[in-house]
Coordinates of C-alpha atoms and ligand atoms in Angstrom, one line a residue:
M1 CA 10.4 -17.6 -10.0
D2 CA 8.8 -15.8 -13.0
K3 CA 10.2 -13.0 -15.1
F4 CA 8.7 -10.5 -17.4
T5 CA 10.1 -10.0 -21.0
I6 CA 9.1 -6.6 -22.2
H7 CA 9.7 -4.7 -25.4
K8 CA 9.3 -1.0 -26.1
S9 CA 5.5 -0.3 -26.2
T10 CA 3.0 2.5 -26.8
L11 CA -0.3 2.1 -25.0
S12 CA -3.8 3.2 -25.6
G13 CA -7.3 2.6 -24.4
E14 CA -9.0 2.2 -21.0
V15 CA -7.8 0.4 -17.9
C16 CA -9.9 -0.5 -14.8
V17 CA -8.1 -0.3 -11.4
S18 CA -8.7 -3.0 -8.9
G19 CA -9.7 -2.7 -5.2
S20 CA -7.1 -1.2 -2.9
K21 CA -4.7 -3.7 -1.3
N22 CA -3.8 -1.3 1.4
A23 CA -7.5 -0.6 2.2
A24 CA -8.5 -4.3 2.2
L25 CA -5.7 -5.6 4.5
P26 CA -6.6 -3.7 7.6
I27 CA -10.3 -4.2 7.0
I28 CA -9.8 -8.0 6.8
A29 CA -7.9 -7.7 10.1
A30 CA -10.8 -5.7 11.6
T31 CA -13.2 -8.6 11.2
I32 CA -11.4 -10.1 14.2
L33 CA -13.5 -7.6 16.2
T34 CA -16.7 -9.5 15.7
D35 CA -18.1 -13.0 15.6
E36 CA -20.7 -12.1 13.0
D37 CA -20.4 -12.5 9.3
C38 CA -18.6 -9.8 7.2
I39 CA -18.9 -9.6 3.4
L40 CA -16.3 -7.6 1.5
H41 CA -16.6 -6.7 -2.2
N42 CA -14.0 -5.5 -4.7
V43 CA -11.2 -7.3 -2.8
P44 CA -8.2 -7.7 -5.1
D45 CA -6.8 -11.2 -5.6
L46 CA -3.2 -10.7 -4.5
M47 CA -0.5 -12.6 -2.7
D48 CA -0.7 -10.2 0.3
I49 CA -4.4 -10.7 0.5
R50 CA -4.0 -14.4 0.5
T51 CA -1.4 -14.1 3.3
M52 CA -3.8 -12.1 5.5
V53 CA -6.4 -14.8 4.8
K54 CA -4.0 -17.4 6.1
I55 CA -3.3 -15.4 9.2
L56 CA -7.0 -15.0 10.0
E57 CA -7.7 -18.6 9.4
G58 CA -5.0 -19.4 11.9
L59 CA -6.8 -17.1 14.3
G60 CA -10.1 -19.0 13.9
K61 CA -11.9 -17.4 11.0
Q62 CA -13.4 -19.3 8.1
I63 CA -13.0 -17.4 4.9
N64 CA -14.4 -17.9 1.4
F65 CA -12.9 -15.7 -1.3
E66 CA -13.9 -15.8 -4.9
N67 CA -14.5 -13.3 -7.8
G68 CA -13.6 -10.3 -5.6
T69 CA -16.0 -11.1 -2.8
M70 CA -14.7 -12.3 0.6
V71 CA -17.1 -13.8 3.2
I72 CA -15.5 -14.0 6.6
K73 CA -17.2 -16.1 9.3
A74 CA -16.2 -16.9 12.9
T75 CA -15.6 -20.5 14.2
K76 CA -15.3 -21.8 17.7
K77 CA -11.5 -21.5 17.5
C78 CA -10.2 -18.2 19.1
G79 CA -6.5 -18.1 18.3
Y80 CA -4.3 -15.1 19.2
V81 CA -1.0 -16.0 17.5
A82 CA 0.2 -14.5 14.2
P83 CA 3.3 -16.6 13.4
Y84 CA 6.7 -15.3 12.1
R85 CA 6.5 -17.5 9.0
L86 CA 3.5 -15.5 7.8
V87 CA 4.2 -12.0 9.3
R88 CA 7.7 -11.9 7.8
T89 CA 6.3 -12.3 4.3
M90 CA 3.9 -9.3 4.7
R91 CA 4.5 -6.7 7.4
A92 CA 0.9 -5.4 7.2
S93 CA 0.0 -8.6 9.2
F94 CA 1.1 -6.6 12.3
C95 CA -2.2 -4.8 12.2
V96 CA -4.0 -7.9 13.6
L97 CA -2.4 -6.8 17.0
G98 CA -4.9 -4.0 17.8
P99 CA -8.1 -6.0 17.0
L100 CA -6.8 -9.1 18.9
L101 CA -6.1 -7.0 22.0
A102 CA -9.6 -5.4 21.8
R103 CA -11.5 -8.6 21.1
R104 CA -9.5 -11.3 22.8
R105 CA -7.5 -9.2 25.3
K106 CA -4.3 -11.1 24.4
A107 CA -2.0 -11.4 21.4
K108 CA 1.3 -12.9 20.3
V109 CA 2.3 -11.3 17.0
S110 CA 5.6 -11.7 15.3
L111 CA 7.5 -8.4 14.8
P112 CA 7.5 -7.8 11.1
G113 CA 11.2 -7.0 10.6
G114 CA 12.5 -4.7 7.9
C115 CA 12.5 -4.9 4.1
V116 CA 14.4 -3.4 1.2
I117 CA 12.6 0.0 1.5
G118 CA 13.7 0.6 5.1
V119 CA 13.9 -0.6 8.7
R120 CA 10.2 -0.4 9.1
P121 CA 10.0 0.0 12.9
V122 CA 6.8 -0.6 14.9
D123 CA 7.7 1.6 17.9
L124 CA 4.6 3.9 17.3
H125 CA 2.3 0.9 17.3
I126 CA 3.7 -0.3 20.6
K127 CA 3.8 3.2 22.1
G128 CA 0.2 3.8 21.2
L129 CA -1.0 0.4 22.6
K130 CA 1.0 0.9 25.8
L131 CA -0.7 4.3 26.2
L132 CA -4.0 2.4 26.0
N133 CA -2.7 0.5 29.0
A134 CA -1.8 -2.7 27.2
D135 CA 0.9 -4.8 28.8
I136 CA 3.4 -5.4 26.0
K137 CA 6.7 -7.5 26.1
I138 CA 9.1 -8.4 23.3
E139 CA 10.0 -12.0 23.6
R140 CA 12.0 -14.0 20.9
G141 CA 11.0 -11.7 18.1
Y142 CA 7.3 -11.6 19.1
C143 CA 5.2 -8.9 20.5
V144 CA 3.4 -10.6 23.5
A145 CA 0.5 -8.5 24.7
D146 CA -2.1 -8.6 27.4
G147 CA -5.0 -6.3 27.0
K148 CA -7.2 -7.1 30.1
N149 CA -6.6 -3.6 31.7
M150 CA -6.8 -1.5 28.5
R151 CA -8.7 1.7 28.6
G152 CA -9.1 4.8 26.4
S153 CA -6.5 7.6 26.4
H154 CA -5.6 10.8 24.6
L155 CA -2.4 10.1 22.6
Y156 CA -0.1 11.7 20.0
L157 CA 0.9 9.2 17.3
G158 CA 3.4 11.3 15.2
G159 CA 6.9 10.0 14.6
Q160 CA 10.0 11.3 13.1
F161 CA 8.6 10.7 9.6
G162 CA 5.2 12.1 10.4
S163 CA 2.0 10.0 10.7
S164 CA 1.9 6.2 10.5
V165 CA -0.8 4.4 8.5
L166 CA -0.7 1.0 10.1
A167 CA 0.0 2.4 13.6
T168 CA -3.2 4.6 13.2
D169 CA -5.1 1.5 12.1
N170 CA -3.9 -0.6 15.0
I171 CA -4.7 2.0 17.7
M172 CA -8.1 2.9 16.1
M173 CA -9.1 -0.8 16.0
A174 CA -7.9 -1.4 19.6
A175 CA -9.9 1.6 20.9
T176 CA -13.3 0.4 19.5
L177 CA -14.0 -2.2 22.2
I178 CA -12.2 -0.9 25.3
D179 CA -13.7 1.3 28.0
G180 CA -13.5 5.0 27.7
E181 CA -12.7 7.5 25.0
T182 CA -9.5 7.5 22.9
I183 CA -8.3 10.6 21.0
I184 CA -5.6 10.1 18.5
E185 CA -3.6 13.2 17.5
Y186 CA -1.6 13.2 14.3
A187 CA -3.5 10.2 12.9
A188 CA -2.7 9.2 9.3
C189 CA -5.2 10.6 6.8
E190 CA -4.7 8.2 3.9
P191 CA -8.0 7.2 2.1
E192 CA -7.2 3.6 3.2
V193 CA -7.2 4.7 6.9
E194 CA -10.4 6.7 6.4
S195 CA -12.1 3.7 4.8
L196 CA -11.1 1.5 7.7
G197 CA -12.7 4.0 10.0
L198 CA -15.9 3.9 7.9
F199 CA -15.9 0.1 8.0
L200 CA -15.5 0.1 11.8
Q201 CA -18.4 2.6 12.0
K202 CA -20.5 0.3 9.9
M203 CA -19.7 -2.5 12.4
G204 CA -21.1 -0.3 15.1
A205 CA -18.0 1.5 16.4
D206 CA -18.4 5.0 17.8
I207 CA -15.7 6.9 15.7
T208 CA -15.5 10.5 14.4
G209 CA -12.8 12.3 12.4
Q210 CA -12.1 9.6 9.8
G211 CA -9.7 11.0 7.2
S212 CA -8.5 13.8 9.5
P213 CA -5.5 14.0 11.8
L214 CA -7.7 13.9 14.8
L215 CA -9.7 10.7 15.6
R216 CA -12.1 10.3 18.5
I217 CA -13.2 6.8 19.4
R218 CA -15.5 5.9 22.2
G219 CA -15.4 2.2 23.2
V220 CA -18.6 0.1 22.8
K221 CA -19.5 -3.3 24.2
K222 CA -19.9 -5.2 20.9
L223 CA -19.4 -4.8 17.2
G224 CA -21.4 -6.6 14.5
G225 CA -20.9 -7.9 11.0
C226 CA -21.5 -5.8 7.9
E227 CA -21.1 -5.7 4.1
F228 CA -18.6 -3.2 2.6
D229 CA -17.0 -2.2 -0.7
I230 CA -13.2 -1.8 -0.9
I231 CA -12.2 1.5 -2.3
P232 CA -10.3 1.6 -5.6
D233 CA -6.5 1.4 -5.5
R234 CA -5.1 4.9 -5.9
I235 CA -1.5 3.6 -6.1
E236 CA -2.4 1.3 -9.0
A237 CA -4.1 4.3 -10.7
G238 CA -1.1 6.4 -10.1
T239 CA 1.1 3.7 -11.6
F240 CA -0.9 3.8 -14.8
L241 CA -0.5 7.6 -14.8
A242 CA 3.3 7.1 -14.8
A243 CA 3.1 4.5 -17.5
S244 CA 1.1 6.9 -19.7
L245 CA 3.8 9.7 -19.3
A246 CA 6.8 7.4 -19.7
T247 CA 5.5 5.8 -22.9
N248 CA 3.9 9.0 -24.2
S249 CA 0.6 7.2 -24.4
P250 CA -2.9 8.6 -23.8
L251 CA -4.9 6.5 -21.3
V252 CA -8.3 6.5 -19.6
I253 CA -8.0 5.1 -16.0
K254 CA -11.4 3.9 -14.9
G255 CA -12.7 3.1 -11.4
A256 CA -10.1 5.3 -9.7
N257 CA -11.2 8.1 -7.4
P258 CA -9.3 11.2 -8.8
F259 CA -9.7 13.0 -5.5
H260 CA -7.5 10.4 -3.9
L261 CA -4.7 11.3 -6.3
T262 CA -4.6 15.1 -6.3
S263 CA -0.9 15.4 -5.5
A264 CA 0.1 13.0 -8.3
I265 CA -2.2 14.6 -10.8
E266 CA -0.7 18.0 -10.0
I267 CA 2.8 16.5 -10.8
V268 CA 1.4 15.0 -14.1
K269 CA 0.2 18.5 -15.1
E270 CA 3.5 20.1 -14.1
M271 CA 5.3 17.7 -16.3
G272 CA 3.2 18.9 -19.2
A273 CA 0.5 16.3 -19.7
E274 CA -3.2 17.1 -20.0
V275 CA -5.5 15.6 -17.4
H276 CA -9.3 15.5 -17.7
I277 CA -11.5 14.2 -14.8
D278 CA -14.9 13.3 -16.0
N279 CA -17.2 12.3 -13.1
A280 CA -15.6 11.0 -9.9
R281 CA -14.5 7.7 -11.3
S282 CA -12.2 8.2 -14.2
I283 CA -9.0 10.0 -15.2
K284 CA -8.1 10.8 -18.8
V285 CA -4.4 11.6 -19.2
S286 CA -3.0 12.9 -22.5
P287 CA 0.8 13.4 -22.6
R288 CA 1.9 16.1 -25.0
G289 CA 5.3 14.8 -26.2
S290 CA 8.2 16.0 -24.2
L291 CA 8.1 16.1 -20.4
K292 CA 9.2 19.0 -18.2
P293 CA 11.5 18.3 -15.2
V294 CA 9.9 18.7 -11.7
N295 CA 10.8 18.3 -8.1
I296 CA 8.9 15.7 -6.1
T297 CA 8.9 15.3 -2.3
T298 CA 7.1 12.3 -0.8
L299 CA 4.9 13.2 2.2
P300 CA 2.1 11.7 4.3
Y301 CA -1.3 12.1 2.6
P302 CA -2.4 14.3 1.0
G303 CA 1.2 14.9 0.0
F304 CA 2.8 13.0 -2.9
P305 CA 2.7 9.2 -2.0
T306 CA 6.0 7.4 -1.4
D307 CA 4.4 4.4 -3.1
L308 CA 4.5 6.3 -6.4
Q309 CA 8.0 7.6 -6.1
A310 CA 9.7 4.9 -8.1
Q311 CA 7.1 4.9 -10.9
F312 CA 7.4 8.7 -11.4
M313 CA 11.2 8.5 -11.3
I314 CA 10.9 6.7 -14.6
C315 CA 9.0 9.6 -16.2
L316 CA 11.7 12.0 -14.9
C317 CA 14.4 10.0 -16.6
F318 CA 12.9 11.3 -19.9
A319 CA 12.2 14.9 -18.8
K320 CA 14.1 17.6 -20.6
G321 CA 16.3 18.8 -17.7
I322 CA 17.3 18.1 -14.1
S323 CA 14.7 16.9 -11.5
L324 CA 15.0 16.2 -7.8
I325 CA 13.2 13.6 -5.7
T326 CA 13.2 14.0 -2.0
E327 CA 12.1 10.8 -0.2
K328 CA 10.8 11.9 3.2
I329 CA 9.0 8.7 4.2
Y330 CA 11.6 6.0 3.5
P331 CA 15.0 7.7 2.9
D332 CA 16.4 4.4 1.6
R333 CA 13.7 3.7 -0.9
F334 CA 15.9 3.9 -3.9
M335 CA 16.8 0.2 -4.8
H336 CA 15.4 1.0 -8.3
V337 CA 18.1 3.7 -9.0
A338 CA 21.0 1.2 -9.7
E339 CA 18.8 -0.8 -12.1
L340 CA 17.6 2.3 -13.9
N341 CA 21.2 3.5 -14.3
R342 CA 22.1 0.1 -15.9
M343 CA 19.4 1.1 -18.5
G344 CA 21.2 4.3 -19.3
A345 CA 19.5 6.7 -16.8
G346 CA 21.4 9.5 -15.3
I347 CA 20.4 9.4 -11.6
Q348 CA 22.6 10.4 -8.7
R349 CA 21.5 9.4 -5.2
S350 CA 22.6 11.1 -2.0
G351 CA 20.8 10.1 1.2
P352 CA 17.1 10.9 0.8
Y353 CA 17.7 12.8 -2.4
A354 CA 17.8 11.5 -6.0
I355 CA 18.9 13.9 -8.8
I356 CA 17.7 12.8 -12.2
E357 CA 19.2 14.2 -15.4
G358 CA 16.7 13.5 -18.2
K359 CA 17.9 11.5 -21.2
E360 CA 16.7 11.0 -24.8
K361 CA 16.4 7.2 -24.3
L362 CA 16.7 4.3 -21.9
Y363 CA 18.0 1.0 -23.2
G364 CA 16.6 -2.4 -22.4
A365 CA 18.5 -4.7 -19.9
E366 CA 18.2 -7.6 -17.5
V367 CA 17.0 -6.0 -14.2
M368 CA 16.0 -7.2 -10.8
A369 CA 12.8 -6.3 -9.0
S370 CA 13.4 -5.5 -5.3
D371 CA 10.1 -4.4 -3.8
L372 CA 6.5 -4.1 -4.9
R373 CA 6.6 -0.5 -6.3
A374 CA 10.1 -0.6 -7.7
S375 CA 9.0 -3.7 -9.7
A376 CA 6.2 -1.7 -11.2
A377 CA 8.6 1.0 -12.0
L378 CA 10.9 -1.4 -13.8
V379 CA 8.0 -2.7 -15.9
I380 CA 7.2 0.9 -16.9
A381 CA 10.9 1.4 -17.7
G382 CA 10.9 -1.7 -19.9
M383 CA 7.9 -0.4 -21.9
A384 CA 9.6 3.0 -22.4
A385 CA 13.2 1.8 -23.1
E386 CA 14.6 0.7 -26.5
D387 CA 14.8 -3.0 -27.3
K388 CA 14.1 -5.8 -24.8
T389 CA 14.0 -5.7 -21.0
E390 CA 13.8 -8.7 -18.7
V391 CA 12.5 -8.0 -15.2
F392 CA 13.4 -10.9 -12.7
R393 CA 11.7 -11.8 -9.4
V394 CA 8.3 -10.5 -10.5
Y395 CA 6.7 -12.2 -7.4
H396 CA 7.2 -8.8 -5.9
I397 CA 4.8 -7.3 -8.3
D398 CA 2.3 -10.1 -7.8
R399 CA 2.0 -9.0 -4.2
G400 CA 0.2 -5.7 -5.1
Y401 CA -0.9 -5.6 -8.7
E402 CA -3.9 -7.8 -9.8
H403 CA -3.5 -9.3 -13.3
I404 CA -0.9 -6.6 -14.2
E405 CA 0.4 -8.2 -17.5
E406 CA -3.1 -8.8 -18.7
K407 CA -4.1 -5.2 -18.1
L408 CA -1.0 -3.9 -19.8
R409 CA -1.3 -6.3 -22.8
K410 CA -4.9 -5.1 -23.3
L411 CA -3.5 -1.5 -23.5
G412 CA -1.0 -2.7 -26.2
A413 CA 2.1 -3.4 -24.1
K414 CA 4.5 -6.0 -25.4
I415 CA 4.9 -7.9 -22.1
K416 CA 5.1 -11.7 -21.5
R417 CA 5.5 -13.6 -18.2
E418 CA 7.9 -16.5 -18.5
K419 CA 9.0 -19.2 -16.0
Q420 CA 12.6 -18.4 -15.1
Ligands
EPZ501 C1 1.8 1.8 4.8 O1 2.8 1.1 5.4 C2 1.6 1.1 3.4 N1 1.4 -0.3 3.6 C3 2.9 1.3 2.6 O2 2.7 0.7 1.3 C4 3.2 2.8 2.5 O3 4.4 2.9 1.8 C5 3.3 3.4 3.9 O4 2.0 3.2 4.6 C6 3.4 4.9 3.8 O5 2.4 5.5 3.1 C7 0.1 -0.7 3.9 O6 -0.8 0.1 4.0 C8 -0.1 -2.2 4.0 P1 3.9 4.0 7.9 P2 3.1 1.4 7.0 O7 3.8 3.4 9.3 O8 1.9 1.7 7.7 C9 7.9 5.2 10.1 C10 3.1 -0.7 -0.5 O9 3.9 -0.6 -1.4 N2 7.3 4.5 11.2 O10 2.9 5.0 7.4 O11 4.0 0.4 7.5 C11 8.2 4.3 8.9 O12 9.5 3.8 9.0 C12 3.5 -0.4 1.0 O13 1.8 -1.0 -0.6 C13 8.0 4.6 12.4 O14 9.0 5.3 12.5 O15 4.0 2.8 6.9 C14 8.1 5.3 7.7 O16 9.3 6.0 7.6 C15 5.0 -0.2 1.1 N3 7.5 3.9 13.5 C16 6.9 6.3 8.2 O17 6.8 6.1 9.6 C17 6.4 3.1 13.4 O18 6.0 2.5 14.4 C18 5.6 6.0 7.5 O19 5.4 4.6 7.7 C19 5.7 3.0 12.2 C20 6.2 3.7 11.1

């Protein structure tokens, strides 16, 4: 397992964000819906992407992936099983269920299980597919589904935490090839869900409402192949916004769509930094010394993204005053708090709340990464803290950030990857 050795750093210059992991994963799954060739551009080379490739190869796809371009072709093999050994390493694999049911009318997909950020249930996925008249049983940790009698329906997909990204993806994909009209109320509006809807439309699906909480899908007989560009990763862009504030470094973040990050940019401005958006593909952030405390509540899009909560917590550790973070999506997503307090932060956690008392400094330490976004937060903390920080188990970060240490080193960060 690798570790990162990081020293206090100031950053400067321009950084280009990669394609969005969370946009690419469901789109790769959606290619199950056709036997024609699909060509995807700007696909990030990440562990999670490679896992999804393995799952699709197991289902009969032939995939060539190089220099950000993925060519996905069908073979004669028509598998329908997504095995536990792969699904347990990446829960997004569960979004092959919908397209398998639509295209092959049967599926056996391992339940994903939980992870450190929460229980991660899939009840909304199963409820939605059952409302489309899929016959679903849970057998030995697998979701075993029969889709031969599926038909469109009007369904409400909201849960106790609001909308669900991957449940919306699963139901939207399932509805494209079954008879009848499907209306999804309380659909997720994330840009990654919208881009899946646009991809399906390009394949020939009859979908309206992409990016809104109300989706209308009319089943068609067949979907074709197409060519598609993956949108930029708004969470990677937001991670660099946090790095800029935490290290008091001006940055230009290129390739990002600022309009996918309005909530985070608002917080950056509230904390006292200047943000300048020139054209729709770059964000210039200029911290102005001390940071003001703010309150952040994570919400479904367009609210503040839970995937930026840990990164922005680092910035609040340096704010002059008391800040409050309310985690409304994953109330247990605070594994990073204990590690930050070991670096001298003053954070108190109570249920879905974290109260952060700003400090002058954080101090380097040996810290453990726990999940993808918390790992990114610890890297930012290492660049902002005094002395040396060692972040262990960086395989977490490799799941979602393409060439992260190269990008940071180009900005002036003192970061080195070492075999542990
Ligand atoms: C997606 O996960 C993202 N993953 C997550 O990013 C992100 O944190 C999450 O959306 C929220 O924005 C991908 O897109 C691959 P949800 P997803 O269903 O779809 C509850 C990262 O770091 N829920 O929108 O699994 C759930 O527990 C990852 O890239 C149910 O109760 O999340 C959570 O509290 C981490 N029942 C809330 O809904 C269900 O059936 C939102 O989860 C499904 C979800």
